[in-house]
PDB file of C-alpha atoms in Angstrom:
ATOM      1  CA  MET A 296       0.002   0.030   0.000  1.00  0.00           C
ATOM      2  CA  GLN A 297       1.163   3.573  -0.628  1.00  0.00           C
ATOM      3  CA  ILE A 298       1.483   5.845   2.416  1.00  0.00           C
ATOM      4  CA  GLY A 299       3.020   9.308   3.064  1.00  0.00           C
ATOM      5  CA  MET A 300       4.890   9.741   6.374  1.00  0.00           C
ATOM      6  CA  ILE A 301       5.502  13.294   7.821  1.00  0.00           C
ATOM      7  CA  GLY A 302       8.008  13.369  10.774  1.00  0.00           C
ATOM      8  CA  LEU A 303      11.043  11.063  10.717  1.00  0.00           C
ATOM      9  CA  GLY A 304      12.160  11.148  14.303  1.00  0.00           C
ATOM     10  CA  ARG A 305      13.002   7.982  16.302  1.00  0.00           C
ATOM     11  CA  MET A 306       9.627   6.389  15.812  1.00  0.00           C
ATOM     12  CA  GLY A 307       8.516   7.899  12.425  1.00  0.00           C
ATOM     13  CA  ALA A 308      11.787   6.675  10.740  1.00  0.00           C
ATOM     14  CA  SER A 309      11.581   3.162  12.246  1.00  0.00           C
ATOM     15  CA  MET A 310       7.943   2.934  11.130  1.00  0.00           C
ATOM     16  CA  VAL A 311       8.839   3.790   7.606  1.00  0.00           C
ATOM     17  CA  GLN A 312      11.585   1.111   7.584  1.00  0.00           C
ATOM     18  CA  ARG A 313       9.237  -1.483   8.909  1.00  0.00           C
ATOM     19  CA  LEU A 314       6.675  -0.581   6.129  1.00  0.00           C
ATOM     20  CA  LEU A 315       9.275  -0.719   3.471  1.00  0.00           C
ATOM     21  CA  LEU A 316      10.539  -3.992   4.579  1.00  0.00           C
ATOM     22  CA  ASP A 317       6.985  -5.374   4.141  1.00  0.00           C
ATOM     23  CA  GLY A 318       6.684  -3.927   0.495  1.00  0.00           C
ATOM     24  CA  HIS A 319       4.727  -0.750   1.136  1.00  0.00           C
ATOM     25  CA  ASP A 320       5.486   2.334  -0.983  1.00  0.00           C
ATOM     26  CA  CYS A 321       6.394   5.242   1.347  1.00  0.00           C
ATOM     27  CA  VAL A 322       6.791   8.928   0.459  1.00  0.00           C
ATOM     28  CA  VAL A 323       8.511  10.808   3.357  1.00  0.00           C
ATOM     29  CA  ASN A 324       8.788  14.382   4.554  1.00  0.00           C
ATOM     30  CA  ASP A 325      10.575  15.968   7.389  1.00  0.00           C
ATOM     31  CA  ARG A 326      12.066  19.391   8.211  1.00  0.00           C
ATOM     32  CA  SER A 327      15.524  17.764   8.267  1.00  0.00           C
ATOM     33  CA  ASP A 328      16.974  17.105   4.816  1.00  0.00           C
ATOM     34  CA  ALA A 329      19.238  14.426   6.424  1.00  0.00           C
ATOM     35  CA  ALA A 330      16.427  12.520   7.872  1.00  0.00           C
ATOM     36  CA  ILE A 331      14.760  12.342   4.396  1.00  0.00           C
ATOM     37  CA  ARG A 332      18.036  11.115   2.883  1.00  0.00           C
ATOM     38  CA  ARG A 333      18.360   8.358   5.249  1.00  0.00           C
ATOM     39  CA  MET A 334      14.877   7.076   4.405  1.00  0.00           C
ATOM     40  CA  VAL A 335      15.673   7.331   0.762  1.00  0.00           C
ATOM     41  CA  ALA A 336      18.646   5.097   1.203  1.00  0.00           C
ATOM     42  CA  ASP A 337      16.247   2.550   2.656  1.00  0.00           C
ATOM     43  CA  GLY A 338      14.006   2.845  -0.515  1.00  0.00           C
ATOM     44  CA  ALA A 339      11.471   5.584   0.389  1.00  0.00           C
ATOM     45  CA  LYS A 340      10.515   8.400  -1.994  1.00  0.00           C
ATOM     46  CA  PRO A 341      11.484  11.913  -0.869  1.00  0.00           C
ATOM     47  CA  ALA A 342       9.247  14.923  -0.611  1.00  0.00           C
ATOM     48  CA  GLU A 343      10.860  18.249   0.198  1.00  0.00           C
ATOM     49  CA  THR A 344       7.530  19.967   0.747  1.00  0.00           C
ATOM     50  CA  LEU A 345       3.963  18.913   1.753  1.00  0.00           C
ATOM     51  CA  ASN A 346       2.861  19.725  -1.728  1.00  0.00           C
ATOM     52  CA  ASP A 347       5.462  17.448  -3.212  1.00  0.00           C
ATOM     53  CA  LEU A 348       4.219  14.662  -0.834  1.00  0.00           C
ATOM     54  CA  VAL A 349       0.692  15.030  -1.923  1.00  0.00           C
ATOM     55  CA  GLN A 350       1.541  15.122  -5.587  1.00  0.00           C
ATOM     56  CA  LEU A 351       3.592  11.876  -5.121  1.00  0.00           C
ATOM     57  CA  LEU A 352       0.708  10.042  -3.641  1.00  0.00           C
ATOM     58  CA  GLN A 353      -2.058   8.496  -5.617  1.00  0.00           C
ATOM     59  CA  PRO A 354      -5.810   9.151  -4.600  1.00  0.00           C
ATOM     60  CA  PRO A 355      -7.318   8.178  -2.248  1.00  0.00           C
ATOM     61  CA  ARG A 356      -4.220   9.204  -0.306  1.00  0.00           C
ATOM     62  CA  ALA A 357      -3.227   8.220   3.259  1.00  0.00           C
ATOM     63  CA  VAL A 358      -0.812  10.618   5.039  1.00  0.00           C
ATOM     64  CA  TRP A 359       0.526   9.573   8.547  1.00  0.00           C
ATOM     65  CA  ILE A 360       1.942  12.357  10.754  1.00  0.00           C
ATOM     66  CA  MET A 361       4.376  11.637  13.649  1.00  0.00           C
ATOM     67  CA  LEU A 362       4.954  14.987  15.200  1.00  0.00           C
ATOM     68  CA  PRO A 363       5.011  16.920  18.350  1.00  0.00           C
ATOM     69  CA  GLU A 364       1.593  17.882  19.668  1.00  0.00           C
ATOM     70  CA  ASN A 365       2.310  21.581  19.316  1.00  0.00           C
ATOM     71  CA  ILE A 366       2.658  21.414  15.531  1.00  0.00           C
ATOM     72  CA  VAL A 367      -0.001  18.925  14.736  1.00  0.00           C
ATOM     73  CA  ASP A 368      -2.812  21.638  13.893  1.00  0.00           C
ATOM     74  CA  GLU A 369      -0.347  23.524  11.694  1.00  0.00           C
ATOM     75  CA  VAL A 370       0.360  20.582   9.516  1.00  0.00           C
ATOM     76  CA  ILE A 371      -3.137  19.154   9.403  1.00  0.00           C
ATOM     77  CA  ASN A 372      -4.366  22.616   8.240  1.00  0.00           C
ATOM     78  CA  ASP A 373      -1.665  22.719   5.606  1.00  0.00           C
ATOM     79  CA  LEU A 374      -2.563  19.222   4.320  1.00  0.00           C
ATOM     80  CA  ALA A 375      -6.249  20.106   4.456  1.00  0.00           C
ATOM     81  CA  ASN A 376      -5.513  22.675   1.773  1.00  0.00           C
ATOM     82  CA  LEU A 377      -3.601  20.227  -0.422  1.00  0.00           C
ATOM     83  CA  LEU A 378      -5.553  16.923  -0.257  1.00  0.00           C
ATOM     84  CA  ASP A 379      -8.603  15.741  -2.168  1.00  0.00           C
ATOM     85  CA  LYS A 380     -11.922  14.515  -1.037  1.00  0.00           C
ATOM     86  CA  GLY A 381     -11.492  10.799   0.190  1.00  0.00           C
ATOM     87  CA  ASP A 382      -7.999  11.208   1.356  1.00  0.00           C
ATOM     88  CA  THR A 383      -7.119  10.304   4.976  1.00  0.00           C
ATOM     89  CA  VAL A 384      -4.981  12.039   7.624  1.00  0.00           C
ATOM     90  CA  ILE A 385      -3.548   9.833  10.350  1.00  0.00           C
ATOM     91  CA  ASP A 386      -2.123  11.253  13.598  1.00  0.00           C
ATOM     92  CA  GLY A 387      -0.018   8.651  15.225  1.00  0.00           C
ATOM     93  CA  GLY A 388       1.741  10.912  17.698  1.00  0.00           C
ATOM     94  CA  ASN A 389       1.132  11.567  21.320  1.00  0.00           C
ATOM     95  CA  SER A 390      -1.880  13.914  20.850  1.00  0.00           C
ATOM     96  CA  ASN A 391      -4.578  14.883  23.302  1.00  0.00           C
ATOM     97  CA  PHE A 392      -7.701  12.900  22.593  1.00  0.00           C
ATOM     98  CA  LEU A 393      -9.795  16.042  23.246  1.00  0.00           C
ATOM     99  CA  GLU A 394      -8.425  17.573  20.104  1.00  0.00           C
ATOM    100  CA  ASP A 395      -9.269  14.646  17.892  1.00  0.00           C
ATOM    101  CA  ALA A 396     -12.999  15.279  17.377  1.00  0.00           C
ATOM    102  CA  ARG A 397     -12.324  18.843  16.469  1.00  0.00           C
ATOM    103  CA  ARG A 398      -9.718  17.887  14.023  1.00  0.00           C
ATOM    104  CA  ALA A 399     -11.947  15.190  12.463  1.00  0.00           C
ATOM    105  CA  GLU A 400     -14.889  17.642  12.154  1.00  0.00           C
ATOM    106  CA  SER A 401     -12.713  20.317  10.457  1.00  0.00           C
ATOM    107  CA  LEU A 402     -11.293  17.657   7.910  1.00  0.00           C
ATOM    108  CA  LYS A 403     -14.824  16.261   7.366  1.00  0.00           C
ATOM    109  CA  ALA A 404     -16.102  19.535   6.247  1.00  0.00           C
ATOM    110  CA  LYS A 405     -13.656  19.237   3.440  1.00  0.00           C
ATOM    111  CA  GLY A 406     -14.511  15.652   2.637  1.00  0.00           C
ATOM    112  CA  LEU A 407     -11.290  14.221   4.299  1.00  0.00           C
ATOM    113  CA  HIS A 408     -11.077  11.407   6.714  1.00  0.00           C
ATOM    114  CA  TYR A 409      -9.171  11.452  10.066  1.00  0.00           C
ATOM    115  CA  ILE A 410      -7.802   8.611  12.047  1.00  0.00           C
ATOM    116  CA  ASP A 411      -6.095   9.020  15.543  1.00  0.00           C
ATOM    117  CA  VAL A 412      -3.687   6.086  16.407  1.00  0.00           C
ATOM    118  CA  GLY A 413      -2.010   5.736  19.770  1.00  0.00           C
ATOM    119  CA  THR A 414       1.357   4.141  18.925  1.00  0.00           C
ATOM    120  CA  SER A 415       3.476   2.290  21.408  1.00  0.00           C
ATOM    121  CA  GLY A 416       6.633   0.558  20.904  1.00  0.00           C
ATOM    122  CA  GLY A 417       9.485   3.151  21.196  1.00  0.00           C
ATOM    123  CA  VAL A 418      12.777   2.809  19.581  1.00  0.00           C
ATOM    124  CA  TRP A 419      12.325  -1.083  19.511  1.00  0.00           C
ATOM    125  CA  GLY A 420       9.263  -0.926  17.380  1.00  0.00           C
ATOM    126  CA  ARG A 421      11.120  -1.488  14.125  1.00  0.00           C
ATOM    127  CA  GLU A 422      11.947  -5.036  15.272  1.00  0.00           C
ATOM    128  CA  ARG A 423       9.147  -5.828  17.732  1.00  0.00           C
ATOM    129  CA  GLY A 424       6.315  -4.033  15.998  1.00  0.00           C
ATOM    130  CA  TYR A 425       4.060  -1.262  17.365  1.00  0.00           C
ATOM    131  CA  CYS A 426       0.971  -1.723  19.480  1.00  0.00           C
ATOM    132  CA  LEU A 427      -1.631   0.312  17.663  1.00  0.00           C
ATOM    133  CA  MET A 428      -4.767   1.775  19.347  1.00  0.00           C
ATOM    134  CA  ILE A 429      -6.964   3.276  16.647  1.00  0.00           C
ATOM    135  CA  GLY A 430      -9.956   5.746  16.591  1.00  0.00           C
ATOM    136  CA  GLY A 431     -11.994   6.916  13.696  1.00  0.00           C
ATOM    137  CA  GLU A 432     -14.756   5.833  11.257  1.00  0.00           C
ATOM    138  CA  HIS A 433     -14.950   2.254  10.074  1.00  0.00           C
ATOM    139  CA  GLU A 434     -14.524   3.018   6.379  1.00  0.00           C
ATOM    140  CA  ALA A 435     -11.263   4.925   6.710  1.00  0.00           C
ATOM    141  CA  VAL A 436      -9.786   2.419   9.368  1.00  0.00           C
ATOM    142  CA  ASP A 437     -10.608  -0.554   7.403  1.00  0.00           C
ATOM    143  CA  ARG A 438      -8.887   0.834   4.258  1.00  0.00           C
ATOM    144  CA  LEU A 439      -5.651   1.185   6.205  1.00  0.00           C
ATOM    145  CA  THR A 440      -5.782  -2.430   7.646  1.00  0.00           C
ATOM    146  CA  PRO A 441      -2.635  -3.433   5.454  1.00  0.00           C
ATOM    147  CA  VAL A 442      -0.584  -0.610   7.066  1.00  0.00           C
ATOM    148  CA  PHE A 443      -1.704  -1.435  10.646  1.00  0.00           C
ATOM    149  CA  ARG A 444      -1.115  -5.125  10.123  1.00  0.00           C
ATOM    150  CA  THR A 445       2.443  -4.450   8.970  1.00  0.00           C
ATOM    151  CA  LEU A 446       3.232  -2.080  11.871  1.00  0.00           C
ATOM    152  CA  ALA A 447       1.824  -4.312  14.514  1.00  0.00           C
ATOM    153  CA  PRO A 448       3.815  -7.028  16.244  1.00  0.00           C
ATOM    154  CA  GLY A 449       1.463  -9.852  14.937  1.00  0.00           C
ATOM    155  CA  GLU A 450      -0.167 -12.811  16.696  1.00  0.00           C
ATOM    156  CA  GLN A 451       3.154 -14.429  17.404  1.00  0.00           C
ATOM    157  CA  ALA A 452       4.183 -11.640  19.825  1.00  0.00           C
ATOM    158  CA  ALA A 453       2.232 -13.273  22.694  1.00  0.00           C
ATOM    159  CA  SER A 454       0.715 -16.576  23.648  1.00  0.00           C
ATOM    160  CA  GLN A 455      -3.009 -16.901  23.025  1.00  0.00           C
ATOM    161  CA  THR A 456      -5.230 -16.097  26.052  1.00  0.00           C
ATOM    162  CA  ASP A 457      -6.928 -19.166  27.388  1.00  0.00           C
ATOM    163  CA  GLY A 458     -10.621 -19.309  26.247  1.00  0.00           C
ATOM    164  CA  ARG A 459     -10.396 -16.357  23.801  1.00  0.00           C
ATOM    165  CA  LYS A 460     -11.466 -16.751  20.267  1.00  0.00           C
ATOM    166  CA  ASN A 461      -9.395 -14.695  17.836  1.00  0.00           C
ATOM    167  CA  ASP A 462     -12.399 -13.715  15.674  1.00  0.00           C
ATOM    168  CA  GLN A 463     -13.565 -11.274  18.506  1.00  0.00           C
ATOM    169  CA  SER A 464     -11.246  -8.516  17.082  1.00  0.00           C
ATOM    170  CA  THR A 465      -7.772  -7.845  15.879  1.00  0.00           C
ATOM    171  CA  ALA A 466      -6.414  -7.365  19.310  1.00  0.00           C
ATOM    172  CA  HIS A 467      -4.301 -10.501  19.107  1.00  0.00           C
ATOM    173  CA  GLU A 468      -2.527  -9.075  16.198  1.00  0.00           C
ATOM    174  CA  GLY A 469      -1.415  -5.977  18.011  1.00  0.00           C
ATOM    175  CA  TYR A 470      -3.642  -3.408  16.656  1.00  0.00           C
ATOM    176  CA  LEU A 471      -7.426  -2.586  17.584  1.00  0.00           C
ATOM    177  CA  HIS A 472     -10.144  -0.169  16.420  1.00  0.00           C
ATOM    178  CA  CYS A 473     -11.001   1.144  19.683  1.00  0.00           C
ATOM    179  CA  GLY A 474     -13.895   3.360  18.725  1.00  0.00           C
ATOM    180  CA  GLY A 475     -14.633   6.745  17.186  1.00  0.00           C
ATOM    181  CA  HIS A 476     -12.577   9.801  16.889  1.00  0.00           C
ATOM    182  CA  GLY A 477     -10.335  10.234  19.980  1.00  0.00           C
ATOM    183  CA  ALA A 478     -10.745   6.661  21.040  1.00  0.00           C
ATOM    184  CA  GLY A 479      -7.213   5.776  19.997  1.00  0.00           C
ATOM    185  CA  HIS A 480      -5.505   8.558  21.729  1.00  0.00           C
ATOM    186  CA  PHE A 481      -7.679   8.103  24.868  1.00  0.00           C
ATOM    187  CA  THR A 482      -6.540   4.512  25.068  1.00  0.00           C
ATOM    188  CA  LYS A 483      -2.976   5.401  24.472  1.00  0.00           C
ATOM    189  CA  MET A 484      -3.265   8.104  27.267  1.00  0.00           C
ATOM    190  CA  VAL A 485      -4.362   5.394  29.653  1.00  0.00           C
ATOM    191  CA  HIS A 486      -1.582   3.134  28.456  1.00  0.00           C
ATOM    192  CA  ASN A 487       1.008   5.921  29.231  1.00  0.00           C
ATOM    193  CA  ALA A 488      -0.363   6.584  32.584  1.00  0.00           C
ATOM    194  CA  ILE A 489       0.080   2.836  33.445  1.00  0.00           C
ATOM    195  CA  GLU A 490       3.573   3.018  32.043  1.00  0.00           C
ATOM    196  CA  TYR A 491       4.439   6.010  34.446  1.00  0.00           C
ATOM    197  CA  SER A 492       3.151   4.065  37.268  1.00  0.00           C
ATOM    198  CA  VAL A 493       5.062   0.771  36.571  1.00  0.00           C
ATOM    199  CA  MET A 494       8.193   2.620  35.988  1.00  0.00           C
ATOM    200  CA  ALA A 495       7.860   4.476  39.214  1.00  0.00           C
ATOM    201  CA  ALA A 496       7.181   1.301  41.167  1.00  0.00           C
ATOM    202  CA  TYR A 497      10.298  -0.384  39.767  1.00  0.00           C
ATOM    203  CA  GLY A 498      12.220   2.720  40.574  1.00  0.00           C
ATOM    204  CA  GLU A 499      11.117   2.773  44.103  1.00  0.00           C
ATOM    205  CA  GLY A 500      11.635  -0.942  44.618  1.00  0.00           C
ATOM    206  CA  PHE A 501      15.168  -0.987  43.158  1.00  0.00           C
ATOM    207  CA  ALA A 502      16.101   2.193  45.214  1.00  0.00           C
ATOM    208  CA  MET A 503      15.184   0.226  48.372  1.00  0.00           C
ATOM    209  CA  LEU A 504      17.336  -2.707  47.354  1.00  0.00           C
ATOM    210  CA  ASP A 505      20.216  -0.347  46.604  1.00  0.00           C
ATOM    211  CA  LYS A 506      19.897   1.362  49.844  1.00  0.00           C
ATOM    212  CA  VAL A 507      20.123  -1.696  52.000  1.00  0.00           C
ATOM    213  CA  ASN A 508      22.620  -3.647  49.942  1.00  0.00           C
ATOM    214  CA  GLY A 509      26.109  -4.059  51.571  1.00  0.00           C
ATOM    215  CA  GLU A 510      27.201  -2.294  54.707  1.00  0.00           C
ATOM    216  CA  PRO A 511      24.538  -0.827  56.986  1.00  0.00           C
ATOM    217  CA  VAL A 512      24.678   3.029  56.964  1.00  0.00           C
ATOM    218  CA  ASN A 513      22.438   5.313  59.035  1.00  0.00           C
ATOM    219  CA  ARG A 514      19.851   2.597  59.331  1.00  0.00           C
ATOM    220  CA  HIS A 515      16.812   2.652  61.493  1.00  0.00           C
ATOM    221  CA  PRO A 516      17.239   0.463  64.511  1.00  0.00           C
ATOM    222  CA  SER A 517      14.733  -2.108  63.163  1.00  0.00           C
ATOM    223  CA  LEU A 518      17.121  -2.675  60.208  1.00  0.00           C
ATOM    224  CA  GLU A 519      20.386  -2.936  61.999  1.00  0.00           C
ATOM    225  CA  LYS A 520      20.443  -6.769  61.542  1.00  0.00           C
ATOM    226  CA  LEU A 521      19.216  -6.795  58.103  1.00  0.00           C
ATOM    227  CA  GLN A 522      22.055  -8.146  55.794  1.00  0.00           C
ATOM    228  CA  VAL A 523      21.426  -7.981  52.048  1.00  0.00           C
ATOM    229  CA  ASP A 524      24.157  -8.955  49.751  1.00  0.00           C
ATOM    230  CA  ALA A 525      22.513  -9.264  46.359  1.00  0.00           C
ATOM    231  CA  ASP A 526      23.427  -6.916  43.609  1.00  0.00           C
ATOM    232  CA  VAL A 527      20.535  -4.945  42.289  1.00  0.00           C
ATOM    233  CA  GLY A 528      21.101  -5.910  38.717  1.00  0.00           C
ATOM    234  CA  GLU A 529      21.170  -9.571  39.697  1.00  0.00           C
ATOM    235  CA  VAL A 530      17.820  -9.159  41.545  1.00  0.00           C
ATOM    236  CA  ALA A 531      16.333  -7.646  38.270  1.00  0.00           C
ATOM    237  CA  GLU A 532      17.677 -10.625  36.350  1.00  0.00           C
ATOM    238  CA  LEU A 533      16.233 -12.987  38.986  1.00  0.00           C
ATOM    239  CA  TRP A 534      12.754 -11.394  38.770  1.00  0.00           C
ATOM    240  CA  ARG A 535      12.697 -11.777  35.062  1.00  0.00           C
ATOM    241  CA  ARG A 536      12.210 -15.574  35.603  1.00  0.00           C
ATOM    242  CA  GLY A 537       9.028 -16.823  37.212  1.00  0.00           C
ATOM    243  CA  SER A 538       8.235 -13.663  38.968  1.00  0.00           C
ATOM    244  CA  VAL A 539       4.693 -12.058  38.826  1.00  0.00           C
ATOM    245  CA  ILE A 540       6.235  -8.824  38.228  1.00  0.00           C
ATOM    246  CA  GLY A 541       7.910  -9.767  35.083  1.00  0.00           C
ATOM    247  CA  SER A 542       7.498  -7.416  32.060  1.00  0.00           C
ATOM    248  CA  TRP A 543       9.458  -5.762  29.194  1.00  0.00           C
ATOM    249  CA  LEU A 544      10.065  -2.848  31.414  1.00  0.00           C
ATOM    250  CA  LEU A 545      11.709  -5.258  33.845  1.00  0.00           C
ATOM    251  CA  ASP A 546      13.662  -6.699  30.908  1.00  0.00           C
ATOM    252  CA  LEU A 547      14.868  -3.072  30.133  1.00  0.00           C
ATOM    253  CA  SER A 548      15.642  -2.407  33.859  1.00  0.00           C
ATOM    254  CA  ALA A 549      17.950  -5.487  33.955  1.00  0.00           C
ATOM    255  CA  GLU A 550      19.692  -4.456  30.712  1.00  0.00           C
ATOM    256  CA  SER A 551      20.112  -0.962  32.056  1.00  0.00           C
ATOM    257  CA  LEU A 552      21.568  -2.057  35.326  1.00  0.00           C
ATOM    258  CA  GLN A 553      23.869  -4.474  33.492  1.00  0.00           C
ATOM    259  CA  ALA A 554      25.392  -1.722  31.374  1.00  0.00           C
ATOM    260  CA  ASP A 555      25.485   0.882  34.144  1.00  0.00           C
ATOM    261  CA  PRO A 556      24.906  -0.411  37.605  1.00  0.00           C
ATOM    262  CA  GLN A 557      24.929   3.061  39.367  1.00  0.00           C
ATOM    263  CA  LEU A 558      23.044   4.558  36.501  1.00  0.00           C
ATOM    264  CA  GLU A 559      25.655   7.288  36.447  1.00  0.00           C
ATOM    265  CA  GLN A 560      25.013   8.411  32.793  1.00  0.00           C
ATOM    266  CA  PHE A 561      21.454   9.623  33.821  1.00  0.00           C
ATOM    267  CA  SER A 562      20.491  12.855  35.476  1.00  0.00           C
ATOM    268  CA  ALA A 563      17.569  11.590  37.714  1.00  0.00           C
ATOM    269  CA  GLU A 564      15.405  14.199  36.092  1.00  0.00           C
ATOM    270  CA  VAL A 565      12.493  12.563  34.413  1.00  0.00           C
ATOM    271  CA  SER A 566      10.412  14.361  31.819  1.00  0.00           C
ATOM    272  CA  ASP A 567       6.710  13.819  30.986  1.00  0.00           C
ATOM    273  CA  SER A 568       5.200  13.842  27.571  1.00  0.00           C
ATOM    274  CA  GLY A 569       1.965  15.377  28.703  1.00  0.00           C
ATOM    275  CA  GLU A 570      -0.159  12.160  28.704  1.00  0.00           C
ATOM    276  CA  GLY A 571       0.190  11.565  32.378  1.00  0.00           C
ATOM    277  CA  ARG A 572      -1.152  15.118  33.029  1.00  0.00           C
ATOM    278  CA  TRP A 573      -4.143  14.490  30.723  1.00  0.00           C
ATOM    279  CA  ALA A 574      -4.775  11.131  32.336  1.00  0.00           C
ATOM    280  CA  VAL A 575      -4.986  12.641  35.743  1.00  0.00           C
ATOM    281  CA  ASN A 576      -7.143  15.463  34.599  1.00  0.00           C
ATOM    282  CA  THR A 577      -9.496  12.964  32.799  1.00  0.00           C
ATOM    283  CA  ALA A 578      -9.695  10.837  35.829  1.00  0.00           C
ATOM    284  CA  VAL A 579     -10.882  13.830  37.820  1.00  0.00           C
ATOM    285  CA  ASN A 580     -13.531  14.585  35.236  1.00  0.00           C
ATOM    286  CA  LEU A 581     -14.550  10.933  35.263  1.00  0.00           C
ATOM    287  CA  GLY A 582     -14.698  10.718  39.073  1.00  0.00           C
ATOM    288  CA  ILE A 583     -12.256   7.798  38.866  1.00  0.00           C
ATOM    289  CA  PRO A 584      -9.719   7.602  41.805  1.00  0.00           C
ATOM    290  CA  ALA A 585      -6.327   7.642  40.109  1.00  0.00           C
ATOM    291  CA  HIS A 586      -3.919   7.435  43.242  1.00  0.00           C
ATOM    292  CA  VAL A 587      -1.252   5.788  41.525  1.00  0.00           C
ATOM    293  CA  PHE A 588      -1.318   7.720  38.302  1.00  0.00           C
ATOM    294  CA  SER A 589      -1.193  10.930  40.061  1.00  0.00           C
ATOM    295  CA  ALA A 590       1.689   9.885  42.445  1.00  0.00           C
ATOM    296  CA  ALA A 591       3.765   8.721  39.424  1.00  0.00           C
ATOM    297  CA  LEU A 592       3.090  12.047  37.648  1.00  0.00           C
ATOM    298  CA  PHE A 593       3.981  14.193  40.773  1.00  0.00           C
ATOM    299  CA  ASN A 594       7.049  11.895  41.176  1.00  0.00           C
ATOM    300  CA  ARG A 595       8.360  13.150  37.919  1.00  0.00           C
ATOM    301  CA  PHE A 596       7.792  16.768  38.945  1.00  0.00           C
ATOM    302  CA  SER A 597       9.748  16.202  41.902  1.00  0.00           C
ATOM    303  CA  SER A 598      12.711  14.817  40.038  1.00  0.00           C
ATOM    304  CA  ARG A 599      12.849  18.013  38.091  1.00  0.00           C
ATOM    305  CA  LYS A 600      13.446  19.926  41.527  1.00  0.00           C
ATOM    306  CA  GLU A 601       9.868  21.364  41.440  1.00  0.00           C
ATOM    307  CA  THR A 602       9.684  20.753  45.222  1.00  0.00           C
ATOM    308  CA  VAL A 603      12.500  22.925  46.255  1.00  0.00           C
ATOM    309  CA  TYR A 604      10.617  26.150  47.093  1.00  0.00           C
ATOM    310  CA  ALA A 605       7.799  24.213  48.882  1.00  0.00           C
ATOM    311  CA  ASN A 606      10.450  22.326  50.845  1.00  0.00           C
ATOM    312  CA  LYS A 607      12.314  25.442  51.744  1.00  0.00           C
ATOM    313  CA  LEU A 608       9.032  26.876  53.264  1.00  0.00           C
ATOM    314  CA  GLN A 609       8.413  23.900  55.288  1.00  0.00           C
ATOM    315  CA  SER A 610      12.044  24.183  56.598  1.00  0.00           C
ATOM    316  CA  ALA A 611      11.437  27.847  57.378  1.00  0.00           C
ATOM    317  CA  LEU A 612       8.129  26.998  59.190  1.00  0.00           C
ATOM    318  CA  ARG A 613       9.907  24.235  61.288  1.00  0.00           C
ATOM    319  CA  TYR A 614      12.499  26.885  62.394  1.00  0.00           C
ATOM    320  CA  ALA A 615       9.743  29.375  63.122  1.00  0.00           C
ATOM    321  CA  PHE A 616       7.623  27.187  65.413  1.00  0.00           C
ATOM    322  CA  GLY A 617      10.178  24.782  66.717  1.00  0.00           C
ATOM    323  CA  GLY A 618      13.689  26.327  66.290  1.00  0.00           C
ATOM    324  CA  HIS A 619      14.919  23.586  63.944  1.00  0.00           C
ATOM    325  CA  ASN A 620      17.728  25.313  61.965  1.00  0.00           C
ATOM    326  CA  GLU A 621      18.082  23.615  58.622  1.00  0.00           C
ATOM    327  CA  LYS A 622      20.686  25.666  56.856  1.00  0.00           C
ATOM    328  CA  PRO A 623      21.749  25.496  53.259  1.00  0.00           C
ATOM    329  CA  GLU A 624      24.592  23.190  52.378  1.00  0.00           C
TER     330      GLU A 624
END
């Protein structure tokens, strides 16, 4: 199938490579000429401008964008003035689901289709495939089935669930039409909130192991006799086998700890893409308790020293009412 790809970052480029390997015809565009050249070397057709990209695609066109949220509207608006009725725009980036209905309505007024695709797989997606959470109208989604099937991991990526019949949906292949406009990005938002939470839990657990491993230093009296002599990386490797907390994130934890046991190459400041914030706000609007999601999100804020002022005020108050003098180091 022929498809255009706008945005050749870490995921966009890998997705193009996966599509090319399965015989799809890819026309690519990016603000970086070097990024385009890399894809051309792999067999893609270059498009220096959006107009070039549209002209190189045969109607009905399918244009997939993998771009930061803050420029999605700009690019969609530009495309809307170039595409023809019946063409489809696919947003596979980390966009806010609340924007999808508006974008779909705007494109529908011009006779264009819109699909939102929550895309998970990271930099490993080229080899492992991408888990695709899809929102949009059936007609447009069904037409893109060959692309989704190529990008997805496939049935072999996981064992079959006992009692499940694979004719229920395409979930067993690694892609799923989750509903109307916004359903794909909504599902991906929840996915990322869970991801935040699992990562935070692993971080806290391994921090405890690291703290008690080896010689006891400044321990609470209840821990004075505790003797732990198991390397944190070895515990991660252990838990990969037979443990109920096994996961791909645990696999990656073990690899990271093997390569850099003290994680010295990392700053301990954890960014957030925005989806954790959207998930917490949405949980409030739904009236759903999201204790873990919010704690994981706020932990990321704390990692970026966003608690310094608040903590200084607490220190000032302790001094004011109790004479506790906690001076700057």
